[in-house]
PDB file of C-alpha atoms and ligand atoms in Angstrom:
ATOM      1  CA  MET A 114     254.032 148.695  28.941  1.00 78.00           C
ATOM      2  CA  ASN A 115     256.581 150.144  26.525  1.00 90.00           C
ATOM      3  CA  LYS A 116     260.329 149.274  26.893  1.00 97.00           C
ATOM      4  CA  ARG A 117     262.370 152.353  27.337  1.00 98.00           C
ATOM      5  CA  VAL A 118     265.487 152.709  25.151  1.00 98.00           C
ATOM      6  CA  ALA A 119     268.391 154.992  25.666  1.00 98.00           C
ATOM      7  CA  ILE A 120     270.642 155.613  22.660  1.00 99.00           C
ATOM      8  CA  PHE A 121     274.326 156.647  23.011  1.00 98.00           C
ATOM      9  CA  ILE A 122     275.929 158.598  20.311  1.00 98.00           C
ATOM     10  CA  SER A 123     279.220 160.454  19.779  1.00 98.00           C
ATOM     11  CA  GLY A 124     278.900 161.767  16.131  1.00 98.00           C
ATOM     12  CA  LYS A 125     276.531 161.897  13.223  1.00 98.00           C
ATOM     13  CA  GLY A 126     273.784 159.815  14.782  1.00 98.00           C
ATOM     14  CA  SER A 127     272.425 158.246  11.605  1.00 98.00           C
ATOM     15  CA  ASN A 128     272.001 154.811  13.300  1.00 98.00           C
ATOM     16  CA  MET A 129     270.220 156.666  16.242  1.00 99.00           C
ATOM     17  CA  VAL A 130     267.802 158.149  13.708  1.00 99.00           C
ATOM     18  CA  SER A 131     267.050 154.792  12.163  1.00 98.00           C
ATOM     19  CA  LEU A 132     266.415 153.305  15.629  1.00 99.00           C
ATOM     20  CA  VAL A 133     264.199 156.280  16.696  1.00 99.00           C
ATOM     21  CA  GLU A 134     262.142 156.144  13.519  1.00 98.00           C
ATOM     22  CA  SER A 135     261.630 152.349  13.889  1.00 98.00           C
ATOM     23  CA  MET A 136     260.081 152.675  17.361  1.00 98.00           C
ATOM     24  CA  VAL A 137     256.593 153.628  16.417  1.00 98.00           C
ATOM     25  CA  GLY A 138     253.120 151.960  16.180  1.00 97.00           C
ATOM     26  CA  ASN A 139     253.013 148.511  17.664  1.00 96.00           C
ATOM     27  CA  HIS A 140     256.787 148.434  18.437  1.00 98.00           C
ATOM     28  CA  VAL A 141     257.054 147.647  22.119  1.00 98.00           C
ATOM     29  CA  ALA A 142     259.994 150.024  22.631  1.00 98.00           C
ATOM     30  CA  ARG A 143     260.082 153.874  22.674  1.00 98.00           C
ATOM     31  CA  PRO A 144     263.256 156.113  22.790  1.00 98.00           C
ATOM     32  CA  CYS A 145     263.469 157.855  26.167  1.00 98.00           C
ATOM     33  CA  LEU A 146     267.016 159.430  25.887  1.00 98.00           C
ATOM     34  CA  VAL A 147     269.789 160.279  23.453  1.00 99.00           C
ATOM     35  CA  LEU A 148     273.050 160.631  25.412  1.00 98.00           C
ATOM     36  CA  SER A 149     276.295 162.088  23.925  1.00 98.00           C
ATOM     37  CA  ASP A 150     279.686 162.176  25.321  1.00 98.00           C
ATOM     38  CA  ASN A 151     280.354 164.965  22.710  1.00 98.00           C
ATOM     39  CA  PRO A 152     278.591 168.417  22.936  1.00 98.00           C
ATOM     40  CA  CYS A 153     279.181 168.860  19.203  1.00 98.00           C
ATOM     41  CA  ALA A 154     277.743 165.520  18.090  1.00 98.00           C
ATOM     42  CA  GLU A 155     275.686 166.214  14.966  1.00 98.00           C
ATOM     43  CA  GLY A 156     273.080 163.574  16.149  1.00 98.00           C
ATOM     44  CA  LEU A 157     272.035 165.742  19.053  1.00 98.00           C
ATOM     45  CA  GLU A 158     270.116 168.205  16.759  1.00 98.00           C
ATOM     46  CA  LYS A 159     268.643 165.304  14.891  1.00 98.00           C
ATOM     47  CA  ALA A 160     267.429 163.790  18.123  1.00 98.00           C
ATOM     48  CA  ARG A 161     265.911 167.198  19.234  1.00 98.00           C
ATOM     49  CA  LYS A 162     264.075 167.368  15.835  1.00 98.00           C
ATOM     50  CA  LEU A 163     262.750 163.878  16.487  1.00 98.00           C
ATOM     51  CA  ARG A 164     261.411 165.121  19.962  1.00 98.00           C
ATOM     52  CA  VAL A 165     263.652 162.718  21.867  1.00 98.00           C
ATOM     53  CA  PRO A 166     265.094 163.979  25.190  1.00 98.00           C
ATOM     54  CA  VAL A 167     268.829 164.613  24.899  1.00 98.00           C
ATOM     55  CA  ALA A 168     271.678 164.813  27.416  1.00 98.00           C
ATOM     56  CA  VAL A 169     275.297 165.558  27.095  1.00 98.00           C
ATOM     57  CA  VAL A 170     278.024 164.195  29.330  1.00 98.00           C
ATOM     58  CA  ASP A 171     281.102 165.924  27.918  1.00 97.00           C
ATOM     59  CA  HIS A 172     283.993 163.341  28.547  1.00 96.00           C
ATOM     60  CA  ARG A 173     286.610 166.268  28.206  1.00 95.00           C
ATOM     61  CA  ALA A 174     285.140 167.764  31.401  1.00 96.00           C
ATOM     62  CA  PHE A 175     286.351 164.769  33.425  1.00 95.00           C
ATOM     63  CA  SER A 176     290.070 164.827  32.325  1.00 89.00           C
ATOM     64  CA  GLY A 177     290.478 161.184  32.052  1.00 91.00           C
ATOM     65  CA  ASP A 178     288.534 160.237  35.309  1.00 97.00           C
ATOM     66  CA  LYS A 179     286.374 157.445  33.852  1.00 96.00           C
ATOM     67  CA  ARG A 180     284.562 156.747  37.042  1.00 97.00           C
ATOM     68  CA  ALA A 181     283.406 160.326  37.405  1.00 98.00           C
ATOM     69  CA  PHE A 182     282.353 160.367  33.649  1.00 98.00           C
ATOM     70  CA  GLU A 183     280.461 157.239  33.963  1.00 98.00           C
ATOM     71  CA  SER A 184     278.761 158.424  37.206  1.00 97.00           C
ATOM     72  CA  ALA A 185     277.490 161.513  35.449  1.00 98.00           C
ATOM     73  CA  MET A 186     276.178 159.063  32.662  1.00 98.00           C
ATOM     74  CA  ILE A 187     274.508 156.941  35.133  1.00 97.00           C
ATOM     75  CA  ALA A 188     272.806 160.040  36.760  1.00 98.00           C
ATOM     76  CA  GLU A 189     271.261 160.887  33.395  1.00 98.00           C
ATOM     77  CA  LEU A 190     270.224 157.271  32.766  1.00 98.00           C
ATOM     78  CA  ASP A 191     268.710 157.082  36.202  1.00 97.00           C
ATOM     79  CA  LYS A 192     266.474 160.051  35.270  1.00 98.00           C
ATOM     80  CA  ALA A 193     265.453 158.375  32.015  1.00 98.00           C
ATOM     81  CA  SER A 194     265.064 154.789  33.435  1.00 97.00           C
ATOM     82  CA  PRO A 195     265.908 152.797  30.259  1.00 98.00           C
ATOM     83  CA  GLN A 196     265.513 149.032  30.136  1.00 97.00           C
ATOM     84  CA  ILE A 197     267.622 148.792  27.014  1.00 98.00           C
ATOM     85  CA  ILE A 198     270.836 150.840  25.950  1.00 98.00           C
ATOM     86  CA  CYS A 199     271.847 150.981  22.267  1.00 98.00           C
ATOM     87  CA  LEU A 200     275.315 152.273  21.516  1.00 98.00           C
ATOM     88  CA  ALA A 201     275.017 153.821  17.999  1.00 98.00           C
ATOM     89  CA  GLY A 202     278.390 155.256  16.951  1.00 98.00           C
ATOM     90  CA  PHE A 203     279.341 155.887  20.683  1.00 98.00           C
ATOM     91  CA  MET A 204     283.165 155.896  20.662  1.00 95.00           C
ATOM     92  CA  ARG A 205     283.994 155.403  24.314  1.00 96.00           C
ATOM     93  CA  ILE A 206     284.709 152.106  25.998  1.00 95.00           C
ATOM     94  CA  LEU A 207     282.348 151.478  29.000  1.00 96.00           C
ATOM     95  CA  SER A 208     283.782 150.035  32.132  1.00 96.00           C
ATOM     96  CA  ARG A 209     283.091 146.541  33.559  1.00 95.00           C
ATOM     97  CA  GLU A 210     281.280 148.269  36.529  1.00 95.00           C
ATOM     98  CA  PHE A 211     278.937 150.194  34.172  1.00 96.00           C
ATOM     99  CA  LEU A 212     278.263 147.255  32.193  1.00 95.00           C
ATOM    100  CA  LEU A 213     277.552 145.159  35.282  1.00 92.00           C
ATOM    101  CA  LYS A 214     274.798 147.650  36.158  1.00 90.00           C
ATOM    102  CA  TRP A 215     273.037 147.064  32.752  1.00 89.00           C
ATOM    103  CA  HIS A 216     274.004 143.476  32.566  1.00 85.00           C
ATOM    104  CA  ASP A 217     272.885 141.994  29.242  1.00 89.00           C
ATOM    105  CA  ARG A 218     270.851 145.052  28.256  1.00 96.00           C
ATOM    106  CA  VAL A 219     273.485 147.074  26.342  1.00 98.00           C
ATOM    107  CA  LEU A 220     273.702 146.619  22.554  1.00 98.00           C
ATOM    108  CA  ASN A 221     276.213 147.860  20.032  1.00 98.00           C
ATOM    109  CA  ILE A 222     276.618 148.107  16.278  1.00 98.00           C
ATOM    110  CA  HIS A 223     280.078 147.674  14.744  1.00 98.00           C
ATOM    111  CA  PRO A 224     280.950 148.066  11.058  1.00 98.00           C
ATOM    112  CA  SER A 225     282.486 144.721  10.386  1.00 98.00           C
ATOM    113  CA  LEU A 226     281.459 141.063  10.490  1.00 98.00           C
ATOM    114  CA  LEU A 227     282.704 140.198  13.996  1.00 98.00           C
ATOM    115  CA  PRO A 228     284.940 138.686  15.280  1.00 97.00           C
ATOM    116  CA  LYS A 229     286.729 140.124  12.314  1.00 98.00           C
ATOM    117  CA  TYR A 230     288.098 143.572  12.457  1.00 98.00           C
ATOM    118  CA  LYS A 231     287.409 144.653  16.015  1.00 97.00           C
ATOM    119  CA  GLY A 232     288.322 148.259  16.616  1.00 96.00           C
ATOM    120  CA  LEU A 233     288.744 150.926  13.982  1.00 96.00           C
ATOM    121  CA  ASP A 234     289.502 151.184  10.286  1.00 98.00           C
ATOM    122  CA  THR A 235     287.307 148.207   9.707  1.00 98.00           C
ATOM    123  CA  HIS A 236     286.647 148.832   5.944  1.00 98.00           C
ATOM    124  CA  ALA A 237     290.192 149.606   4.990  1.00 98.00           C
ATOM    125  CA  ARG A 238     291.374 146.472   6.819  1.00 98.00           C
ATOM    126  CA  ALA A 239     288.791 144.292   5.059  1.00 98.00           C
ATOM    127  CA  ILE A 240     289.834 145.612   1.548  1.00 98.00           C
ATOM    128  CA  GLU A 241     293.508 145.313   2.406  1.00 98.00           C
ATOM    129  CA  ALA A 242     292.936 141.547   3.432  1.00 98.00           C
ATOM    130  CA  GLY A 243     291.346 140.903   0.094  1.00 97.00           C
ATOM    131  CA  ASP A 244     288.023 139.930   1.598  1.00 98.00           C
ATOM    132  CA  ARG A 245     285.082 139.586  -0.759  1.00 97.00           C
ATOM    133  CA  VAL A 246     282.466 140.122   1.880  1.00 97.00           C
ATOM    134  CA  ALA A 247     282.104 142.852   4.570  1.00 97.00           C
ATOM    135  CA  GLY A 248     279.205 143.893   6.759  1.00 98.00           C
ATOM    136  CA  CYS A 249     278.026 144.936  10.166  1.00 98.00           C
ATOM    137  CA  THR A 250     277.246 143.279  13.505  1.00 98.00           C
ATOM    138  CA  VAL A 251     274.943 143.956  16.337  1.00 98.00           C
ATOM    139  CA  HIS A 252     276.198 142.428  19.639  1.00 98.00           C
ATOM    140  CA  LYS A 253     275.657 142.564  23.356  1.00 97.00           C
ATOM    141  CA  VAL A 254     278.325 144.698  24.981  1.00 97.00           C
ATOM    142  CA  MET A 255     280.808 143.091  27.225  1.00 94.00           C
ATOM    143  CA  PRO A 256     283.943 144.537  28.970  1.00 91.00           C
ATOM    144  CA  GLN A 257     286.163 143.110  26.176  1.00 89.00           C
ATOM    145  CA  VAL A 258     285.846 145.531  23.204  1.00 88.00           C
ATOM    146  CA  ASP A 259     283.633 144.462  20.190  1.00 87.00           C
ATOM    147  CA  SER A 260     282.945 141.079  21.870  1.00 90.00           C
ATOM    148  CA  GLY A 261     279.721 139.757  23.251  1.00 95.00           C
ATOM    149  CA  GLU A 262     276.967 137.647  21.995  1.00 96.00           C
ATOM    150  CA  ILE A 263     276.142 138.271  18.341  1.00 98.00           C
ATOM    151  CA  MET A 264     272.533 139.366  17.851  1.00 98.00           C
ATOM    152  CA  GLY A 265     272.635 140.084  14.222  1.00 98.00           C
ATOM    153  CA  THR A 266     274.708 140.393  11.144  1.00 98.00           C
ATOM    154  CA  ALA A 267     274.233 141.961   7.653  1.00 98.00           C
ATOM    155  CA  LYS A 268     276.593 141.283   4.733  1.00 97.00           C
ATOM    156  CA  VAL A 269     277.748 143.453   1.847  1.00 96.00           C
ATOM    157  CA  GLN A 270     279.794 142.458  -1.046  1.00 96.00           C
ATOM    158  CA  ILE A 271     283.319 144.110  -1.684  1.00 96.00           C
ATOM    159  CA  TYR A 272     283.850 144.955  -5.190  1.00 96.00           C
ATOM    160  CA  LYS A 273     287.048 145.186  -7.165  1.00 95.00           C
ATOM    161  CA  GLY A 274     288.517 148.724  -6.742  1.00 95.00           C
ATOM    162  CA  ASP A 275     286.287 149.360  -3.721  1.00 97.00           C
ATOM    163  CA  THR A 276     287.521 152.309  -1.427  1.00 98.00           C
ATOM    164  CA  PRO A 277     286.951 152.345   2.296  1.00 98.00           C
ATOM    165  CA  GLU A 278     284.668 155.246   1.903  1.00 98.00           C
ATOM    166  CA  ALA A 279     282.501 153.546  -0.730  1.00 97.00           C
ATOM    167  CA  LEU A 280     282.236 150.319   1.277  1.00 97.00           C
ATOM    168  CA  ALA A 281     281.572 152.241   4.552  1.00 98.00           C
ATOM    169  CA  LYS A 282     278.527 154.000   2.919  1.00 97.00           C
ATOM    170  CA  ARG A 283     277.148 150.747   1.700  1.00 97.00           C
ATOM    171  CA  VAL A 284     277.654 149.073   5.056  1.00 98.00           C
ATOM    172  CA  LEU A 285     276.069 151.979   6.851  1.00 98.00           C
ATOM    173  CA  GLU A 286     272.921 151.463   4.749  1.00 97.00           C
ATOM    174  CA  LYS A 287     272.837 147.914   5.976  1.00 98.00           C
ATOM    175  CA  GLU A 288     273.398 149.124   9.623  1.00 98.00           C
ATOM    176  CA  HIS A 289     270.291 151.281   9.211  1.00 98.00           C
ATOM    177  CA  MET A 290     268.250 148.052   8.409  1.00 98.00           C
ATOM    178  CA  LEU A 291     269.907 145.653  10.723  1.00 98.00           C
ATOM    179  CA  TYR A 292     269.860 147.467  13.983  1.00 98.00           C
ATOM    180  CA  PRO A 293     266.101 148.267  14.094  1.00 98.00           C
ATOM    181  CA  LYS A 294     265.363 144.615  13.237  1.00 98.00           C
ATOM    182  CA  VAL A 295     267.539 143.438  16.073  1.00 98.00           C
ATOM    183  CA  LEU A 296     266.142 145.950  18.488  1.00 98.00           C
ATOM    184  CA  LYS A 297     262.554 144.985  17.621  1.00 98.00           C
ATOM    185  CA  ARG A 298     263.252 141.329  18.393  1.00 97.00           C
ATOM    186  CA  TYR A 299     265.292 142.114  21.440  1.00 97.00           C
ATOM    187  CA  SER A 300     262.558 144.348  22.965  1.00 97.00           C
ATOM    188  CA  LEU A 301     260.127 141.431  22.621  1.00 97.00           C
ATOM    189  CA  ALA A 302     262.617 139.245  24.543  1.00 96.00           C
ATOM    190  CA  ASP A 303     263.212 137.273  21.338  1.00 96.00           C
ATOM    191  CA  TYR A 304     266.829 136.679  21.485  1.00 95.00           C
ATOM    192  CA  ARG A 305     267.367 134.809  18.256  1.00 97.00           C
ATOM    193  CA  PRO A 306     269.893 136.577  16.105  1.00 97.00           C
ATOM    194  CA  VAL A 307     268.887 138.288  12.825  1.00 98.00           C
ATOM    195  CA  PHE A 308     271.012 137.337   9.770  1.00 97.00           C
ATOM    196  CA  MET A 309     270.748 139.452   6.760  1.00 95.00           C
ATOM    197  CA  GLU A 310     272.482 137.723   3.690  1.00 88.00           C
ATOM    198  CA  PHE A 311     273.166 140.370   1.192  1.00 77.00           C
ATOM    199  CA  ASP A 312     269.691 141.557   0.221  1.00 61.00           C
ATOM    200  CA  ARG A 313     267.598 139.014   2.134  1.00 55.00           C
ATOM    201  CA  VAL A 314     266.688 138.347   5.825  1.00 55.00           C
ATOM    202  CA  CYS A 315     267.429 134.667   6.332  1.00 51.00           C
ATOM    203  CA  ARG A 316     265.976 134.005   9.724  1.00 47.00           C
TER     204      ARG A 316
HETATM  205  C1  GAR B 414     278.719 153.583  12.298  1.00 83.99           C
HETATM  206  O1  GAR B 414     279.290 152.953  11.120  1.00 83.99           O
HETATM  207  C2  GAR B 414     278.854 152.573  13.447  1.00 83.99           C
HETATM  208  O2  GAR B 414     278.915 151.109  13.108  1.00 83.99           O
HETATM  209  C3  GAR B 414     280.347 152.918  13.889  1.00 83.99           C
HETATM  210  O3  GAR B 414     280.317 154.315  13.836  1.00 83.99           O
HETATM  211  C4  GAR B 414     279.530 154.648  12.780  1.00 83.99           C
HETATM  212  C5  GAR B 414     278.547 155.735  13.441  1.00 83.99           C
HETATM  213  O4  GAR B 414     277.645 156.341  12.433  1.00 83.99           O
HETATM  214  N1  GAR B 414     280.577 152.412  15.170  1.00 83.99           N
HETATM  215  C6  GAR B 414     281.756 152.043  15.718  1.00 83.99           C
HETATM  216  O5  GAR B 414     282.740 152.021  14.747  1.00 83.99           O
HETATM  217  C7  GAR B 414     281.843 151.543  16.993  1.00 83.99           C
HETATM  218  N2  GAR B 414     282.980 150.617  17.198  1.00 83.99           N
HETATM  219  P1  GAR B 414     276.441 157.093  12.951  1.00 83.99           P
HETATM  220  O6  GAR B 414     276.826 158.072  14.110  1.00 83.99           O
HETATM  221  O7  GAR B 414     276.060 157.823  11.751  1.00 83.99           O
HETATM  222  O8  GAR B 414     275.389 156.057  13.443  1.00 83.99           O
END
């Protein structure tokens, strides 16, 4: 039986597209829902074009009432019955209660080599710190932001004179490779992390 995957987005949805496009053929997972907290998210149209059911739970309609917002999200999830949730550029912090319900089955992609640079402006911070290597991480989602078991990383070199925008573009290309690889393993209940060293997958 196929594993059902819900993908949460807030914006462009390029990681969502790479995940959806990967779930074909003998992949054991299939997308069952793209859920956005933002009715203007560009990714919604992309999901529709890919023929994935979409739902919007506009966070602004709940005026800061997180519990009500998450109840509305849960109502959409209950209809779609996912076994795995992938956060893909979803910019809201999920509560402990929400995460308890999907214990260990929520993944996220973050644009840094965690535990370095949790939060925002990851690329600017890596350049500012004089790092030579940046990258992205897929991890299980825990109530503490950008924490949780690491399920995969991909590395990117930082060049002299790099800008946050140029680095973000190169890291995003790696995100599109890493997240599908991690999801494929994860949906087979193979929990070994994926490590991509610059242009190679190491194990
Ligand atoms: C990606 O770079 C993702 O890693 C980042 O937002 C971007 C979304 O792009 N996520 C976070 O910063 C979450 N902490 P996308 O909408 O094109 O996939």
